[in-house]
Amino acid sequence: MTHFSISEDLLQAENAARKMALDEDYAALARALGRRGIDGDALTRRVMAFGVAIPTWGVGTGGTRFARFPGPGEPRHLFDKLEDCATIHHLVRATPTISPHFPWDATSDYVALREVAAKHGLAFDAVNSNTFQDQPNQEHSYKFGSLSHVEPAARAQAIAHNIDCIAIGRQLGSKALTVWIADGSNFAGQSNMTLALDRYLDSMREIYAALPADWRIFLEHKLYEPAFYSSVISDWGTSFAAAQELGPKAQCLVDLGHHAPNVNIEQIVARLVRFGKLGGFHFNDSKYGDDDLDTGSVEPFRLFLVFNELIDARMRGAEGFAPTYMLDQSHNVTDPIESLMQSAIELQRAHAQALIVDRSALAATQAANDALGAHLELKRAYTTDVSPILAMARLRAGGAIAPIETYRAAGYRKHKAKERPPVARTSAGIV
Ligand code: LRH
Ligand code: MN
């Protein structure tokens, strides 16, 4: 059976219908930026170089503990997911990599998987381990933890799984392992919080020792959920101290949704950069908890402020600065492909806006304690509508001026609904 994909002809036709308007808007923006001493084409090239990884678990419809409402043409397995990831990259040209999760993405031949992905123009970013769910016939349950479990056998099982993920990642061409654990407690007294951390560190030392020379291991902190009294790696401070203790290959991964409401995440990013421990991001947005909403859909200014710190670090030539960018979202009420495309665009936007901050003017106002002047330097960049530059970057990279409109015009989901008979699955949750 042939697999439908969006044709170049359709893409060209959709672009042709929008090209004149884009050229006008782009020229006007380039003139306005030119008056601010900013080269529009150079900025467009910087935007074209920006890339973020798609989470394989994000292309299927997500859910909550209450329910999941799968849509038509759901991806049934990893190869359907690769098709959808390829469609996203085809249109937005900013998602050349994917981040897999094991055992959700387990398959028989990883070398073949790498080849199929390469045919789709995709490569693999960090692999994610999973010791927060019990698999069928698993010997030791993770109900009471994994890498910090009180029982050595359960810890050994979790360590072995992470080392297996490294072995899989090596076949896929990945260079990093992301470790998020659900370990924690629901009652005061249930866990000795110091011994739990020590057990975690002992386990992580064994995983660290199995890392290839050119790999990194990312520690992902999270304040709460599924543990609701204490989480072993609950905040950036614990994650940072643990990464320090483990060694230079260990860095911290910032999932934007893993903090208490109103925490100054951009300052956490600045701190981790300062100490050379910023490994990467799981981008999403949230209003209350770990809502895993679409990036830039709730707090776009906060996202801009995070990129402002990242560009400041890059301009400063911060030591060991090589963060990896990944999305980590749950698409419960939208077409996951549309949400992931728009989220990649919102990241391109925050990145481009941070690139047009006049950093010498900002430094001058900061040195002069001109609080409002400094704030307005950021607001000037943030309130600049860089959409024409984002669209031109997509067009010049062979993508769509209007990805979502083009995706809908192609009827991609309708075609996939025919190709992919619905899979009867009742479970709630992420995948
Ligand atoms: C935990 C988390 C982690 C994943 C999972 C899918 O909340 O952010 O990164 O492994 O979501
Ligand atoms: Mn995450």
Short mmCIF file of C-alpha atoms and ligand atoms in Angstrom, two decimals:
data_model
loop_
_atom_site.label_atom_id
_atom_site.label_comp_id
_atom_site.label_asym_id
_atom_site.label_seq_id
_atom_site.Cartn_x
_atom_site.Cartn_y
_atom_site.Cartn_z
CA MET A 1 0.00 0.00 0.00
CA THR A 2 1.34 3.44 -0.87
CA HIS A 3 1.75 5.89 1.98
CA PHE A 4 0.35 9.34 1.25
CA SER A 5 2.73 12.25 1.64
CA ILE A 6 2.29 15.93 0.80
CA SER A 7 3.46 16.52 -2.79
CA GLU A 8 5.93 19.17 -3.87
CA ASP A 9 3.35 20.36 -6.40
CA LEU A 10 0.78 21.06 -3.73
CA LEU A 11 3.41 22.75 -1.56
CA GLN A 12 4.59 24.92 -4.47
CA ALA A 13 1.01 25.86 -5.34
CA GLU A 14 0.23 26.83 -1.74
CA ASN A 15 3.45 28.88 -1.56
CA ALA A 16 2.87 30.54 -4.94
CA ALA A 17 -0.50 31.84 -3.71
CA ARG A 18 1.20 33.54 -0.74
CA LYS A 19 4.56 34.58 -2.19
CA MET A 20 3.72 38.14 -3.25
CA ALA A 21 2.24 39.06 0.13
CA LEU A 22 5.24 37.51 1.89
CA ASP A 23 7.71 39.44 -0.27
CA GLU A 24 5.94 42.69 0.60
CA ASP A 25 5.82 41.96 4.35
CA TYR A 26 9.40 40.70 4.35
CA ALA A 27 10.71 43.79 2.55
CA ALA A 28 8.86 46.08 4.97
CA LEU A 29 10.23 44.22 7.99
CA ALA A 30 13.74 44.14 6.54
CA ARG A 31 13.59 47.91 6.05
CA ALA A 32 12.37 48.46 9.64
CA LEU A 33 15.10 46.15 11.00
CA GLY A 34 17.64 47.86 8.76
CA ARG A 35 16.87 51.15 10.49
CA ARG A 36 17.83 49.31 13.74
CA GLY A 37 21.09 48.16 12.21
CA ILE A 38 19.84 44.58 11.80
CA ASP A 39 20.41 42.66 8.53
CA GLY A 40 17.12 40.90 7.74
CA ASP A 41 18.66 38.27 5.46
CA ALA A 42 21.34 37.43 8.03
CA LEU A 43 18.59 36.99 10.62
CA THR A 44 16.67 34.74 8.23
CA ARG A 45 19.78 32.56 7.80
CA ARG A 46 20.09 32.29 11.61
CA VAL A 47 16.44 31.21 11.82
CA MET A 48 17.03 28.61 9.06
CA ALA A 49 19.83 27.11 11.18
CA PHE A 50 17.53 26.63 14.20
CA GLY A 51 16.33 23.10 14.94
CA VAL A 52 14.24 21.40 17.62
CA ALA A 53 13.61 17.69 18.15
CA ILE A 54 10.13 16.18 17.94
CA PRO A 55 9.17 13.74 20.74
CA THR A 56 7.95 10.50 19.16
CA TRP A 57 5.36 10.29 21.93
CA GLY A 58 3.96 13.66 20.83
CA VAL A 59 2.69 12.68 17.35
CA GLY A 60 -0.10 10.50 18.76
CA THR A 61 -3.04 12.07 20.59
CA GLY A 62 -2.23 12.48 24.28
CA GLY A 63 -4.49 12.21 27.28
CA THR A 64 -4.79 12.64 30.97
CA ARG A 65 -5.46 10.19 33.77
CA PHE A 66 -9.12 10.75 33.07
CA ALA A 67 -9.25 9.92 29.40
CA ARG A 68 -7.65 10.01 25.96
CA PHE A 69 -9.68 10.75 22.85
CA PRO A 70 -7.68 9.43 19.87
CA GLY A 71 -8.31 11.14 16.53
CA PRO A 72 -8.52 9.69 12.99
CA GLY A 73 -5.34 8.32 11.38
CA GLU A 74 -3.48 7.89 14.67
CA PRO A 75 0.08 6.60 14.24
CA ARG A 76 0.01 2.87 15.11
CA HIS A 77 3.72 2.31 15.49
CA LEU A 78 7.12 4.00 15.19
CA PHE A 79 7.14 3.94 11.39
CA ASP A 80 3.82 5.83 11.24
CA LYS A 81 5.34 8.27 13.74
CA LEU A 82 8.38 8.76 11.46
CA GLU A 83 6.03 9.58 8.55
CA ASP A 84 4.29 12.22 10.66
CA CYS A 85 7.60 13.65 11.91
CA ALA A 86 8.80 13.83 8.29
CA THR A 87 5.62 15.71 7.31
CA ILE A 88 6.22 18.23 10.11
CA HIS A 89 9.83 18.80 8.99
CA HIS A 90 8.79 18.94 5.33
CA LEU A 91 6.55 21.94 6.06
CA VAL A 92 8.33 23.87 8.87
CA ARG A 93 11.97 22.88 8.07
CA ALA A 94 12.92 23.29 11.76
CA THR A 95 12.54 19.76 13.18
CA PRO A 96 15.33 17.62 11.64
CA THR A 97 15.61 15.36 14.67
CA ILE A 98 13.36 13.15 16.80
CA SER A 99 13.69 12.10 20.41
CA PRO A 100 12.57 8.50 21.03
CA HIS A 101 11.32 6.93 24.23
CA PHE A 102 11.94 3.32 25.26
CA PRO A 103 10.31 0.88 25.49
CA TRP A 104 7.44 2.86 23.86
CA ASP A 105 9.48 2.95 20.60
CA ALA A 106 11.04 -0.53 20.92
CA THR A 107 11.52 -2.28 17.58
CA SER A 108 13.49 -5.27 16.29
CA ASP A 109 16.10 -3.56 14.09
CA TYR A 110 17.47 -0.16 15.13
CA VAL A 111 19.93 0.08 12.27
CA ALA A 112 17.01 -0.31 9.86
CA LEU A 113 15.07 2.25 11.87
CA ARG A 114 17.95 4.70 11.50
CA GLU A 115 17.94 4.12 7.72
CA VAL A 116 14.19 4.67 7.45
CA ALA A 117 14.51 7.86 9.47
CA ALA A 118 17.39 9.03 7.28
CA LYS A 119 15.24 8.43 4.17
CA HIS A 120 12.73 10.82 5.77
CA GLY A 121 15.60 13.31 6.33
CA LEU A 122 15.46 12.72 10.08
CA ALA A 123 18.13 11.92 12.69
CA PHE A 124 17.87 10.98 16.37
CA ASP A 125 18.45 13.33 19.29
CA ALA A 126 18.54 12.23 22.96
CA VAL A 127 16.93 8.90 23.86
CA ASN A 128 14.58 8.78 26.87
CA SER A 129 14.46 5.89 29.33
CA ASN A 130 11.29 4.85 31.15
CA THR A 131 11.40 3.52 34.69
CA PHE A 132 8.11 5.17 35.63
CA GLN A 133 5.87 2.38 34.26
CA ASP A 134 5.89 -1.39 34.76
CA GLN A 135 6.17 -3.40 31.56
CA PRO A 136 4.35 -6.76 31.12
CA ASN A 137 6.23 -9.58 32.96
CA GLN A 138 8.58 -7.09 34.60
CA GLU A 139 10.26 -8.75 37.58
CA HIS A 140 10.48 -5.79 39.95
CA SER A 141 7.75 -3.13 40.07
CA TYR A 142 8.55 0.60 39.99
CA LYS A 143 5.55 1.37 42.22
CA PHE A 144 7.89 2.54 44.96
CA GLY A 145 10.61 3.94 42.74
CA SER A 146 13.29 2.87 40.33
CA LEU A 147 16.87 4.22 40.49
CA SER A 148 16.24 5.19 44.15
CA HIS A 149 14.19 2.10 45.10
CA VAL A 150 14.99 0.63 48.53
CA GLU A 151 15.49 -2.82 46.95
CA PRO A 152 18.84 -3.34 45.15
CA ALA A 153 17.19 -5.69 42.61
CA ALA A 154 14.71 -3.04 41.50
CA ARG A 155 17.53 -0.50 41.18
CA ALA A 156 19.64 -2.98 39.21
CA GLN A 157 16.69 -3.53 36.84
CA ALA A 158 16.31 0.23 36.30
CA ILE A 159 20.06 0.66 35.78
CA ALA A 160 20.09 -2.16 33.21
CA HIS A 161 17.20 -0.53 31.32
CA ASN A 162 19.06 2.78 31.09
CA ILE A 163 22.19 0.99 29.86
CA ASP A 164 20.04 -0.79 27.24
CA CYS A 165 18.75 2.64 26.13
CA ILE A 166 22.35 3.79 25.63
CA ALA A 167 23.04 0.69 23.50
CA ILE A 168 19.95 1.42 21.38
CA GLY A 169 20.88 5.10 21.12
CA ARG A 170 24.33 4.20 19.83
CA GLN A 171 22.74 2.26 16.94
CA LEU A 172 20.48 5.24 16.21
CA GLY A 173 23.31 7.79 16.24
CA SER A 174 22.08 9.56 19.40
CA LYS A 175 24.58 11.30 21.66
CA ALA A 176 22.62 11.63 24.88
CA LEU A 177 20.35 9.84 27.36
CA THR A 178 17.60 11.73 29.19
CA VAL A 179 16.73 10.30 32.61
CA TRP A 180 13.51 11.44 34.22
CA ILE A 181 12.37 9.35 37.22
CA ALA A 182 8.98 9.46 38.94
CA ASP A 183 10.62 8.39 42.22
CA GLY A 184 9.32 10.12 45.34
CA SER A 185 6.75 9.78 48.09
CA ASN A 186 3.14 10.69 48.86
CA PHE A 187 3.36 10.86 52.64
CA ALA A 188 5.74 12.60 55.06
CA GLY A 189 7.85 9.85 56.56
CA GLN A 190 7.20 7.39 53.71
CA SER A 191 10.75 7.88 52.34
CA ASN A 192 14.11 8.78 53.87
CA MET A 193 14.73 11.63 51.43
CA THR A 194 18.52 11.66 51.92
CA LEU A 195 19.00 7.91 51.52
CA ALA A 196 16.71 8.00 48.46
CA LEU A 197 18.98 10.58 46.82
CA ASP A 198 22.08 8.55 47.74
CA ARG A 199 20.59 5.44 46.15
CA TYR A 200 19.74 7.47 43.04
CA LEU A 201 23.32 8.79 42.82
CA ASP A 202 24.78 5.29 43.21
CA SER A 203 22.53 4.07 40.39
CA MET A 204 23.34 7.05 38.16
CA ARG A 205 27.07 6.49 38.71
CA GLU A 206 26.68 3.00 37.17
CA ILE A 207 24.74 4.42 34.20
CA TYR A 208 27.29 7.25 33.84
CA ALA A 209 30.10 4.68 33.68
CA ALA A 210 28.37 3.06 30.68
CA LEU A 211 28.26 6.29 28.65
CA PRO A 212 30.38 6.40 25.47
CA ALA A 213 33.12 9.07 25.54
CA ASP A 214 31.18 11.54 23.37
CA TRP A 215 27.81 11.12 25.10
CA ARG A 216 25.98 13.23 27.69
CA ILE A 217 23.41 12.23 30.28
CA PHE A 218 20.59 14.68 31.02
CA LEU A 219 18.99 14.81 34.48
CA GLU A 220 15.40 16.02 34.19
CA HIS A 221 14.04 17.55 37.41
CA LYS A 222 10.33 17.78 38.23
CA LEU A 223 8.66 19.34 41.28
CA TYR A 224 5.84 16.82 41.63
CA GLU A 225 3.63 14.20 39.87
CA PRO A 226 3.23 11.35 40.04
CA ALA A 227 4.72 11.78 43.54
CA PHE A 228 2.78 14.37 45.47
CA TYR A 229 4.79 14.83 48.73
CA SER A 230 8.46 14.59 47.65
CA SER A 231 10.23 13.93 44.35
CA VAL A 232 13.83 12.68 44.45
CA ILE A 233 14.98 15.08 41.67
CA SER A 234 12.49 17.88 42.39
CA ASP A 235 14.29 21.03 41.34
CA TRP A 236 17.22 22.48 39.43
CA GLY A 237 19.33 22.73 42.59
CA THR A 238 19.17 19.00 43.28
CA SER A 239 19.65 18.21 39.60
CA PHE A 240 22.66 20.57 39.41
CA ALA A 241 24.30 19.16 42.54
CA ALA A 242 23.76 15.61 41.30
CA ALA A 243 25.19 16.47 37.86
CA GLN A 244 28.19 18.10 39.53
CA GLU A 245 28.75 14.97 41.62
CA LEU A 246 28.39 12.61 38.63
CA GLY A 247 30.87 14.34 36.34
CA PRO A 248 31.35 16.46 33.19
CA LYS A 249 29.08 14.33 30.96
CA ALA A 250 26.14 14.92 33.30
CA GLN A 251 24.03 18.02 32.65
CA CYS A 252 20.59 19.32 33.57
CA LEU A 253 17.53 19.24 31.31
CA VAL A 254 14.90 21.94 31.86
CA ASP A 255 11.31 20.86 31.14
CA LEU A 256 9.43 24.18 31.29
CA GLY A 257 6.41 22.50 32.93
CA HIS A 258 8.29 20.98 35.83
CA HIS A 259 8.37 24.03 38.12
CA ALA A 260 5.99 25.61 40.59
CA PRO A 261 3.80 28.35 39.02
CA ASN A 262 5.62 31.69 38.49
CA VAL A 263 9.09 30.33 39.10
CA ASN A 264 11.69 32.43 37.23
CA ILE A 265 12.72 29.73 34.74
CA GLU A 266 14.86 32.11 32.65
CA GLN A 267 17.04 32.71 35.72
CA ILE A 268 17.38 28.95 36.26
CA VAL A 269 18.54 28.74 32.64
CA ALA A 270 21.04 31.57 33.21
CA ARG A 271 22.40 29.81 36.32
CA LEU A 272 22.80 26.45 34.59
CA VAL A 273 24.59 28.17 31.70
CA ARG A 274 26.87 30.01 34.16
CA PHE A 275 27.90 26.72 35.74
CA GLY A 276 28.26 24.91 32.39
CA LYS A 277 25.48 22.45 33.26
CA LEU A 278 22.70 23.32 30.81
CA GLY A 279 22.16 20.12 28.80
CA GLY A 280 18.89 20.92 27.09
CA PHE A 281 15.19 21.59 27.14
CA HIS A 282 11.82 19.97 26.96
CA PHE A 283 9.75 22.83 25.62
CA ASN A 284 6.03 23.11 26.30
CA ASP A 285 3.77 25.54 28.16
CA SER A 286 1.64 25.43 31.29
CA LYS A 287 -0.76 27.47 33.38
CA TYR A 288 -0.97 25.38 36.53
CA GLY A 289 1.14 22.15 36.69
CA ASP A 290 2.90 19.93 34.18
CA ASP A 291 0.16 20.67 31.68
CA ASP A 292 2.32 19.84 28.62
CA LEU A 293 0.46 22.43 26.57
CA ASP A 294 1.70 23.78 23.23
CA THR A 295 4.88 25.85 23.43
CA GLY A 296 4.17 29.57 23.44
CA SER A 297 0.42 29.06 23.88
CA VAL A 298 0.20 30.38 27.48
CA GLU A 299 3.35 32.36 28.30
CA PRO A 300 5.08 33.43 25.04
CA PHE A 301 6.89 36.28 26.85
CA ARG A 302 8.45 33.78 29.27
CA LEU A 303 9.61 31.67 26.31
CA PHE A 304 11.18 34.78 24.79
CA LEU A 305 12.95 35.52 28.10
CA VAL A 306 14.40 31.99 28.12
CA PHE A 307 15.78 32.52 24.60
CA ASN A 308 17.03 35.94 25.63
CA GLU A 309 19.27 34.17 28.18
CA LEU A 310 20.32 31.57 25.58
CA ILE A 311 21.30 34.17 22.97
CA ASP A 312 23.08 36.24 25.64
CA ALA A 313 25.07 33.11 26.55
CA ARG A 314 25.87 32.37 22.91
CA MET A 315 26.94 35.98 22.27
CA ARG A 316 29.12 35.84 25.39
CA GLY A 317 30.68 32.56 24.20
CA ALA A 318 29.66 30.84 27.45
CA GLU A 319 31.87 27.85 28.15
CA GLY A 320 30.48 24.40 27.23
CA PHE A 321 27.28 26.01 25.92
CA ALA A 322 25.62 23.36 23.69
CA PRO A 323 22.02 22.90 24.80
CA THR A 324 19.82 20.51 22.85
CA TYR A 325 16.27 21.60 22.10
CA MET A 326 13.36 19.15 22.26
CA LEU A 327 9.60 19.51 22.50
CA ASP A 328 7.71 17.51 25.14
CA GLN A 329 3.99 18.08 24.86
CA SER A 330 0.69 16.21 25.09
CA HIS A 331 -1.83 17.00 22.38
CA ASN A 332 -5.19 16.11 23.88
CA VAL A 333 -7.59 18.25 21.81
CA THR A 334 -5.67 19.22 18.63
CA ASP A 335 -4.17 17.41 15.65
CA PRO A 336 -0.71 16.60 17.07
CA ILE A 337 0.98 17.44 13.74
CA GLU A 338 -0.56 20.91 13.70
CA SER A 339 0.37 21.53 17.34
CA LEU A 340 3.95 20.39 16.81
CA MET A 341 4.33 22.55 13.69
CA GLN A 342 2.97 25.62 15.48
CA SER A 343 5.14 24.91 18.53
CA ALA A 344 8.28 24.71 16.37
CA ILE A 345 7.28 28.04 14.82
CA GLU A 346 6.82 29.62 18.29
CA LEU A 347 10.35 28.46 19.17
CA GLN A 348 11.67 29.95 15.90
CA ARG A 349 9.85 33.17 16.86
CA ALA A 350 11.28 33.41 20.40
CA HIS A 351 14.74 32.63 19.01
CA ALA A 352 14.48 35.31 16.29
CA GLN A 353 13.13 37.92 18.71
CA ALA A 354 16.00 37.20 21.12
CA LEU A 355 18.44 37.65 18.22
CA ILE A 356 17.20 41.21 17.56
CA VAL A 357 17.64 42.46 21.13
CA ASP A 358 20.07 45.39 20.96
CA ARG A 359 22.52 43.91 23.47
CA SER A 360 24.82 46.93 23.70
CA ALA A 361 21.86 49.26 24.38
CA LEU A 362 20.59 46.73 26.94
CA ALA A 363 23.97 46.59 28.66
CA ALA A 364 24.13 50.40 28.73
CA THR A 365 20.69 50.77 30.33
CA GLN A 366 21.56 48.02 32.86
CA ALA A 367 24.83 49.78 33.73
CA ALA A 368 22.88 53.02 34.19
CA ASN A 369 20.23 51.33 36.39
CA ASP A 370 17.71 52.53 33.85
CA ALA A 371 15.20 49.84 34.81
CA LEU A 372 12.45 50.83 32.39
CA GLY A 373 14.92 51.56 29.58
CA ALA A 374 16.37 48.08 29.99
CA HIS A 375 12.94 46.45 30.08
CA LEU A 376 11.89 48.35 26.96
CA GLU A 377 14.95 47.09 25.08
CA LEU A 378 13.58 43.56 25.59
CA LYS A 379 10.00 44.59 24.85
CA ARG A 380 11.11 46.25 21.60
CA ALA A 381 12.44 42.91 20.36
CA TYR A 382 9.52 40.92 21.78
CA THR A 383 6.90 43.18 20.16
CA THR A 384 8.58 42.98 16.75
CA ASP A 385 6.44 40.75 14.54
CA VAL A 386 9.10 38.54 12.95
CA SER A 387 6.51 36.31 11.20
CA PRO A 388 7.67 37.31 7.66
CA ILE A 389 11.23 36.26 8.51
CA LEU A 390 10.03 32.94 9.92
CA ALA A 391 7.95 32.31 6.79
CA MET A 392 10.81 33.32 4.48
CA ALA A 393 13.17 31.02 6.39
CA ARG A 394 10.75 28.12 5.82
CA LEU A 395 10.31 29.02 2.16
CA ARG A 396 14.08 29.33 1.50
CA ALA A 397 14.60 26.00 3.25
CA GLY A 398 12.06 24.31 0.95
CA GLY A 399 9.13 24.38 3.34
CA ALA A 400 5.72 26.02 3.54
CA ILE A 401 4.99 29.71 3.93
CA ALA A 402 1.82 28.64 5.80
CA PRO A 403 2.40 25.11 7.20
CA ILE A 404 -0.96 24.51 8.87
CA GLU A 405 -3.00 25.83 5.93
CA THR A 406 -0.88 23.75 3.55
CA TYR A 407 -1.22 20.65 5.75
CA ARG A 408 -5.02 21.08 5.83
CA ALA A 409 -5.20 21.75 2.08
CA ALA A 410 -3.37 18.43 1.51
CA GLY A 411 -5.91 16.52 3.61
CA TYR A 412 -3.02 14.57 5.13
CA ARG A 413 -5.04 13.36 8.16
CA LYS A 414 -7.95 12.19 5.97
CA HIS A 415 -5.52 10.13 3.89
CA LYS A 416 -3.91 8.66 7.02
CA ALA A 417 -7.34 7.78 8.40
CA LYS A 418 -7.80 5.56 5.33
CA GLU A 419 -4.30 4.08 5.54
CA ARG A 420 -4.28 3.51 9.31
CA PRO A 421 -7.27 1.48 10.54
CA PRO A 422 -8.06 2.64 14.09
CA VAL A 423 -6.28 0.67 16.81
CA ALA A 424 -8.69 -0.29 19.63
CA ARG A 425 -6.99 1.17 22.72
CA THR A 426 -8.88 2.28 25.78
CA SER A 427 -6.03 3.27 28.09
CA ALA A 428 -5.87 6.83 29.40
CA GLY A 429 -2.46 8.62 29.66
CA ILE A 430 0.26 9.81 27.27
CA VAL A 431 0.60 7.13 24.57
C1 LRH B 1 7.78 13.69 32.67
C2 LRH B 1 8.23 13.96 31.25
C3 LRH B 1 9.50 13.24 30.88
C4 LRH B 1 9.06 12.13 29.98
C5 LRH B 1 7.64 12.17 29.96
C6 LRH B 1 6.97 11.74 28.72
O1 LRH B 1 6.71 14.51 33.01
O2 LRH B 1 8.33 15.32 31.05
O3 LRH B 1 10.32 14.02 30.08
O4 LRH B 1 9.79 11.08 29.89
O5 LRH B 1 7.25 13.45 30.39
MN MN B 2 9.89 16.17 29.83
#
